[in-house]
Amino acid sequence: NSDTTDYLLAGLYPEYQSSGFGVMIPLASVSFITARGIKHIETSISSNNINVVRCYMECGFDIQKMTYVFAKVK
């Protein structure tokens, strides 16, 4: 609807993962969406990626639902 948008899937190449650019992904979306009058952002993140969970929480996102992602390691 006009008040909510689905947020995109994002990630960083390994060589940039410790650069501080990761926090810019959610912050840029908030800035872009707020400028357009949208009030809510919905997205999904992998619960087993604690760094991403922490990043989104530090950027002011609220966790509404958590689904654990199982990964099979061969």
N, CA, C and O atoms as CSV, one atom per row, in Angstrom:
chain,resi,resn,atom,element,x,y,z
A,1,ASN,N,N,0.840,-1.188,0.000
A,1,ASN,CA,C,0.000,0.000,0.000
A,1,ASN,C,C,0.882,1.247,0.000
A,1,ASN,O,O,2.107,1.138,-0.056
A,2,SER,N,N,0.283,2.406,0.061
A,2,SER,CA,C,1.058,3.647,-0.049
A,2,SER,C,C,1.826,4.002,1.220
A,2,SER,O,O,2.686,4.883,1.181
A,3,ASP,N,N,1.541,3.343,2.345
A,3,ASP,CA,C,2.249,3.632,3.593
A,3,ASP,C,C,3.418,2.697,3.857
A,3,ASP,O,O,4.240,2.973,4.731
A,4,THR,N,N,3.507,1.597,3.119
A,4,THR,CA,C,4.506,0.563,3.393
A,4,THR,C,C,5.206,0.162,2.109
A,4,THR,O,O,4.596,0.125,1.041
A,5,THR,N,N,6.495,-0.137,2.223
A,5,THR,CA,C,7.240,-0.645,1.081
A,5,THR,C,C,8.038,-1.873,1.498
A,5,THR,O,O,8.457,-1.991,2.649
A,6,ASP,N,N,8.242,-2.775,0.562
A,6,ASP,CA,C,9.112,-3.923,0.785
A,6,ASP,C,C,10.528,-3.500,0.463
A,6,ASP,O,O,10.784,-2.893,-0.577
A,7,TYR,N,N,11.442,-3.819,1.352
A,7,TYR,CA,C,12.827,-3.409,1.172
A,7,TYR,C,C,13.574,-4.463,0.370
A,7,TYR,O,O,13.202,-5.637,0.369
A,8,LEU,N,N,14.621,-4.040,-0.304
A,8,LEU,CA,C,15.366,-4.906,-1.203
A,8,LEU,C,C,16.331,-5.852,-0.485
A,8,LEU,O,O,16.676,-5.654,0.680
A,9,LEU,N,N,16.746,-6.865,-1.205
A,9,LEU,CA,C,17.773,-7.778,-0.743
A,9,LEU,C,C,19.120,-7.124,-1.012
A,9,LEU,O,O,19.367,-6.648,-2.120
A,10,ALA,N,N,19.984,-7.098,-0.019
A,10,ALA,CA,C,21.263,-6.408,-0.177
A,10,ALA,C,C,22.383,-7.226,0.452
A,10,ALA,O,O,22.139,-8.131,1.250
A,11,GLY,N,N,23.573,-6.902,0.089
A,11,GLY,CA,C,24.742,-7.551,0.655
A,11,GLY,C,C,25.995,-6.809,0.245
A,11,GLY,O,O,25.945,-5.900,-0.583
A,12,LEU,N,N,27.109,-7.195,0.819
A,12,LEU,CA,C,28.388,-6.575,0.500
A,12,LEU,C,C,29.372,-7.628,0.029
A,12,LEU,O,O,29.372,-8.757,0.521
A,13,TYR,N,N,30.207,-7.257,-0.921
A,13,TYR,CA,C,31.293,-8.140,-1.320
A,13,TYR,C,C,32.235,-8.329,-0.129
A,13,TYR,O,O,32.391,-7.417,0.683
A,14,PRO,N,N,32.864,-9.504,-0.018
A,14,PRO,CA,C,33.719,-9.795,1.131
A,14,PRO,C,C,34.766,-8.713,1.437
A,14,PRO,O,O,35.031,-8.432,2.606
A,15,GLU,N,N,35.349,-8.117,0.423
A,15,GLU,CA,C,36.400,-7.124,0.677
A,15,GLU,C,C,35.866,-5.833,1.301
A,15,GLU,O,O,36.652,-5.016,1.781
A,16,TYR,N,N,34.541,-5.635,1.303
A,16,TYR,CA,C,33.945,-4.439,1.894
A,16,TYR,C,C,33.202,-4.724,3.200
A,16,TYR,O,O,32.642,-3.801,3.792
A,17,GLN,N,N,33.182,-5.962,3.660
A,17,GLN,CA,C,32.365,-6.321,4.809
A,17,GLN,C,C,32.835,-5.716,6.125
A,17,GLN,O,O,32.040,-5.636,7.061
A,18,SER,N,N,34.068,-5.292,6.239
A,18,SER,CA,C,34.551,-4.653,7.467
A,18,SER,C,C,34.828,-3.169,7.253
A,18,SER,O,O,35.557,-2.556,8.032
A,19,SER,N,N,34.257,-2.597,6.217
A,19,SER,CA,C,34.559,-1.219,5.849
A,19,SER,C,C,33.650,-0.186,6.495
A,19,SER,O,O,33.975,1.001,6.486
A,20,GLY,N,N,32.520,-0.604,7.054
A,20,GLY,CA,C,31.548,0.341,7.584
A,20,GLY,C,C,30.461,0.695,6.580
A,20,GLY,O,O,29.517,1.407,6.922
A,21,PHE,N,N,30.576,0.211,5.350
A,21,PHE,CA,C,29.559,0.489,4.335
A,21,PHE,C,C,28.237,-0.216,4.637
A,21,PHE,O,O,27.187,0.233,4.177
A,22,GLY,N,N,28.266,-1.292,5.388
A,22,GLY,CA,C,27.056,-2.069,5.655
A,22,GLY,C,C,25.957,-1.265,6.301
A,22,GLY,O,O,24.781,-1.470,5.996
A,23,VAL,N,N,26.310,-0.355,7.184
A,23,VAL,CA,C,25.308,0.464,7.864
A,23,VAL,C,C,24.645,1.450,6.899
A,23,VAL,O,O,23.539,1.924,7.158
A,24,MET,N,N,25.311,1.753,5.805
A,24,MET,CA,C,24.743,2.685,4.837
A,24,MET,C,C,23.555,2.096,4.080
A,24,MET,O,O,22.706,2.838,3.586
A,25,ILE,N,N,23.491,0.781,3.989
A,25,ILE,CA,C,22.386,0.145,3.251
A,25,ILE,C,C,21.043,0.448,3.920
A,25,ILE,O,O,20.155,0.978,3.252
A,26,PRO,N,N,20.850,0.138,5.212
A,26,PRO,CA,C,19.555,0.474,5.819
A,26,PRO,C,C,19.345,1.976,6.001
A,26,PRO,O,O,18.219,2.455,5.862
A,27,LEU,N,N,20.403,2.729,6.309
A,27,LEU,CA,C,20.240,4.171,6.501
A,27,LEU,C,C,19.863,4.882,5.209
A,27,LEU,O,O,19.049,5.805,5.231
A,28,ALA,N,N,20.437,4.471,4.091
A,28,ALA,CA,C,20.083,5.075,2.804
A,28,ALA,C,C,18.633,4.787,2.453
A,28,ALA,O,O,17.943,5.643,1.901
A,29,SER,N,N,18.169,3.582,2.772
A,29,SER,CA,C,16.772,3.248,2.471
A,29,SER,C,C,15.821,4.104,3.301
A,29,SER,O,O,14.799,4.566,2.793
A,30,VAL,N,N,16.147,4.315,4.562
A,30,VAL,CA,C,15.292,5.145,5.426
A,30,VAL,C,C,15.218,6.568,4.878
A,30,VAL,O,O,14.135,7.148,4.800
A,31,SER,N,N,16.350,7.125,4.503
A,31,SER,CA,C,16.389,8.481,3.949
A,31,SER,C,C,15.577,8.579,2.661
A,31,SER,O,O,14.782,9.504,2.493
A,32,PHE,N,N,15.774,7.631,1.759
A,32,PHE,CA,C,15.086,7.621,0.470
A,32,PHE,C,C,13.576,7.482,0.647
A,32,PHE,O,O,12.803,8.201,0.014
A,33,ILE,N,N,13.167,6.574,1.490
A,33,ILE,CA,C,11.745,6.273,1.664
A,33,ILE,C,C,11.029,7.381,2.438
A,33,ILE,O,O,9.890,7.724,2.122
A,34,THR,N,N,11.693,7.938,3.447
A,34,THR,CA,C,11.109,9.030,4.221
A,34,THR,C,C,10.854,10.241,3.332
A,34,THR,O,O,9.831,10.912,3.476
A,35,ALA,N,N,11.766,10.522,2.427
A,35,ALA,CA,C,11.607,11.658,1.517
A,35,ALA,C,C,10.392,11.498,0.613
A,35,ALA,O,O,9.900,12.483,0.064
A,36,ARG,N,N,9.907,10.286,0.451
A,36,ARG,CA,C,8.753,10.022,-0.400
A,36,ARG,C,C,7.462,9.824,0.384
A,36,ARG,O,O,6.442,9.440,-0.188
A,37,GLY,N,N,7.499,10.081,1.685
A,37,GLY,CA,C,6.299,10.030,2.509
A,37,GLY,C,C,5.855,8.635,2.912
A,37,GLY,O,O,4.747,8.469,3.421
A,38,ILE,N,N,6.689,7.633,2.700
A,38,ILE,CA,C,6.349,6.266,3.108
A,38,ILE,C,C,6.694,6.116,4.587
A,38,ILE,O,O,7.761,6.547,5.024
A,39,LYS,N,N,5.805,5.512,5.347
A,39,LYS,CA,C,5.968,5.463,6.799
A,39,LYS,C,C,6.541,4.160,7.333
A,39,LYS,O,O,7.086,4.142,8.437
A,40,HIS,N,N,6.436,3.079,6.587
A,40,HIS,CA,C,6.868,1.770,7.091
A,40,HIS,C,C,7.730,1.066,6.042
A,40,HIS,O,O,7.461,1.122,4.842
A,41,ILE,N,N,8.770,0.405,6.540
A,41,ILE,CA,C,9.637,-0.416,5.697
A,41,ILE,C,C,9.546,-1.832,6.225
A,41,ILE,O,O,9.686,-2.057,7.427
A,42,GLU,N,N,9.316,-2.784,5.346
A,42,GLU,CA,C,9.313,-4.189,5.737
A,42,GLU,C,C,10.409,-4.908,4.980
A,42,GLU,O,O,10.596,-4.676,3.786
A,43,THR,N,N,11.128,-5.772,5.656
A,43,THR,CA,C,12.177,-6.550,5.022
A,43,THR,C,C,12.364,-7.850,5.784
A,43,THR,O,O,11.790,-8.036,6.857
A,44,SER,N,N,13.138,-8.717,5.251
A,44,SER,CA,C,13.489,-9.969,5.911
A,44,SER,C,C,15.005,-10.074,5.936
A,44,SER,O,O,15.681,-9.761,4.956
A,45,ILE,N,N,15.518,-10.514,7.057
A,45,ILE,CA,C,16.947,-10.762,7.181
A,45,ILE,C,C,17.145,-12.132,7.798
A,45,ILE,O,O,16.263,-12.639,8.492
A,46,SER,N,N,18.284,-12.726,7.551
A,46,SER,CA,C,18.567,-14.050,8.105
A,46,SER,C,C,18.884,-13.929,9.588
A,46,SER,O,O,19.790,-13.192,9.978
A,47,SER,N,N,18.150,-14.641,10.399
A,47,SER,CA,C,18.345,-14.554,11.843
A,47,SER,C,C,19.682,-15.108,12.287
A,47,SER,O,O,20.161,-14.773,13.370
A,48,ASN,N,N,20.291,-15.945,11.474
A,48,ASN,CA,C,21.584,-16.505,11.851
A,48,ASN,C,C,22.736,-15.585,11.457
A,48,ASN,O,O,23.895,-15.931,11.688
A,49,ASN,N,N,22.450,-14.429,10.872
A,49,ASN,CA,C,23.463,-13.436,10.557
A,49,ASN,C,C,23.364,-12.326,11.597
A,49,ASN,O,O,22.763,-11.280,11.351
A,50,ILE,N,N,23.960,-12.567,12.762
A,50,ILE,CA,C,23.805,-11.671,13.909
A,50,ILE,C,C,24.325,-10.270,13.616
A,50,ILE,O,O,23.804,-9.300,14.166
A,51,ASN,N,N,25.337,-10.139,12.766
A,51,ASN,CA,C,25.846,-8.804,12.435
A,51,ASN,C,C,24.808,-7.970,11.703
A,51,ASN,O,O,24.699,-6.767,11.944
A,52,VAL,N,N,24.051,-8.588,10.821
A,52,VAL,CA,C,23.008,-7.863,10.091
A,52,VAL,C,C,21.839,-7.539,11.026
A,52,VAL,O,O,21.282,-6.443,10.960
A,53,VAL,N,N,21.467,-8.471,11.885
A,53,VAL,CA,C,20.403,-8.213,12.866
A,53,VAL,C,C,20.797,-7.020,13.729
A,53,VAL,O,O,19.989,-6.114,13.931
A,54,ARG,N,N,22.009,-7.008,14.234
A,54,ARG,CA,C,22.500,-5.908,15.079
A,54,ARG,C,C,22.517,-4.585,14.304
A,54,ARG,O,O,22.122,-3.547,14.835
A,55,CYS,N,N,22.968,-4.627,13.066
A,55,CYS,CA,C,23.033,-3.420,12.238
A,55,CYS,C,C,21.646,-2.795,12.070
A,55,CYS,O,O,21.481,-1.589,12.257
A,56,TYR,N,N,20.667,-3.600,11.724
A,56,TYR,CA,C,19.315,-3.076,11.527
A,56,TYR,C,C,18.724,-2.549,12.832
A,56,TYR,O,O,18.023,-1.537,12.823
A,57,MET,N,N,18.991,-3.210,13.939
A,57,MET,CA,C,18.490,-2.730,15.224
A,57,MET,C,C,19.147,-1.397,15.593
A,57,MET,O,O,18.476,-0.502,16.106
A,58,GLU,N,N,20.441,-1.259,15.339
A,58,GLU,CA,C,21.136,-0.007,15.633
A,58,GLU,C,C,20.666,1.130,14.725
A,58,GLU,O,O,20.801,2.301,15.080
A,59,CYS,N,N,20.122,0.797,13.575
A,59,CYS,CA,C,19.591,1.812,12.657
A,59,CYS,C,C,18.136,2.154,12.958
A,59,CYS,O,O,17.524,2.933,12.226
A,60,GLY,N,N,17.575,1.590,14.016
A,60,GLY,CA,C,16.232,1.947,14.437
A,60,GLY,C,C,15.120,1.036,13.956
A,60,GLY,O,O,13.948,1.325,14.200
A,61,PHE,N,N,15.447,-0.049,13.286
A,61,PHE,CA,C,14.416,-0.994,12.849
A,61,PHE,C,C,13.936,-1.811,14.038
A,61,PHE,O,O,14.716,-2.106,14.943
A,62,ASP,N,N,12.666,-2.178,14.045
A,62,ASP,CA,C,12.089,-3.051,15.064
A,62,ASP,C,C,11.956,-4.454,14.491
A,62,ASP,O,O,11.539,-4.630,13.347
A,63,ILE,N,N,12.315,-5.449,15.294
A,63,ILE,CA,C,12.139,-6.843,14.898
A,63,ILE,C,C,10.705,-7.235,15.246
A,63,ILE,O,O,10.336,-7.256,16.421
A,64,GLN,N,N,9.909,-7.540,14.252
A,64,GLN,CA,C,8.521,-7.932,14.460
A,64,GLN,C,C,8.356,-9.442,14.528
A,64,GLN,O,O,7.495,-9.956,15.243
A,65,LYS,N,N,9.189,-10.143,13.776
A,65,LYS,CA,C,9.085,-11.596,13.707
A,65,LYS,C,C,10.467,-12.135,13.388
A,65,LYS,O,O,11.203,-11.541,12.601
A,66,MET,N,N,10.821,-13.261,13.997
A,66,MET,CA,C,12.134,-13.859,13.758
A,66,MET,C,C,11.933,-15.291,13.287
A,66,MET,O,O,11.235,-16.076,13.928
A,67,THR,N,N,12.548,-15.618,12.169
A,67,THR,CA,C,12.522,-16.970,11.632
A,67,THR,C,C,13.959,-17.436,11.519
A,67,THR,O,O,14.782,-16.773,10.888
A,68,TYR,N,N,14.265,-18.562,12.119
A,68,TYR,CA,C,15.630,-19.077,12.057
A,68,TYR,C,C,15.874,-19.730,10.706
A,68,TYR,O,O,15.028,-20.474,10.209
A,69,VAL,N,N,17.006,-19.458,10.123
A,69,VAL,CA,C,17.372,-20.012,8.824
A,69,VAL,C,C,18.374,-21.124,9.056
A,69,VAL,O,O,19.449,-20.893,9.609
A,70,PHE,N,N,18.029,-22.317,8.641
A,70,PHE,CA,C,18.923,-23.462,8.776
A,70,PHE,C,C,19.780,-23.579,7.528
A,70,PHE,O,O,19.288,-23.413,6.412
A,71,ALA,N,N,21.054,-23.864,7.716
A,71,ALA,CA,C,21.963,-24.045,6.585
A,71,ALA,C,C,22.595,-25.418,6.689
A,71,ALA,O,O,23.083,-25.807,7.750
A,72,LYS,N,N,22.587,-26.145,5.595
A,72,LYS,CA,C,23.205,-27.461,5.553
A,72,LYS,C,C,24.651,-27.297,5.110
A,72,LYS,O,O,24.927,-26.733,4.051
A,73,VAL,N,N,25.563,-27.792,5.923
A,73,VAL,CA,C,26.980,-27.696,5.606
A,73,VAL,C,C,27.465,-29.072,5.156
A,73,VAL,O,O,27.290,-30.068,5.858
A,74,LYS,N,N,28.074,-29.107,3.977
A,74,LYS,CA,C,28.574,-30.378,3.464
A,74,LYS,C,C,30.053,-30.483,3.699
A,74,LYS,O,O,30.666,-31.487,3.336
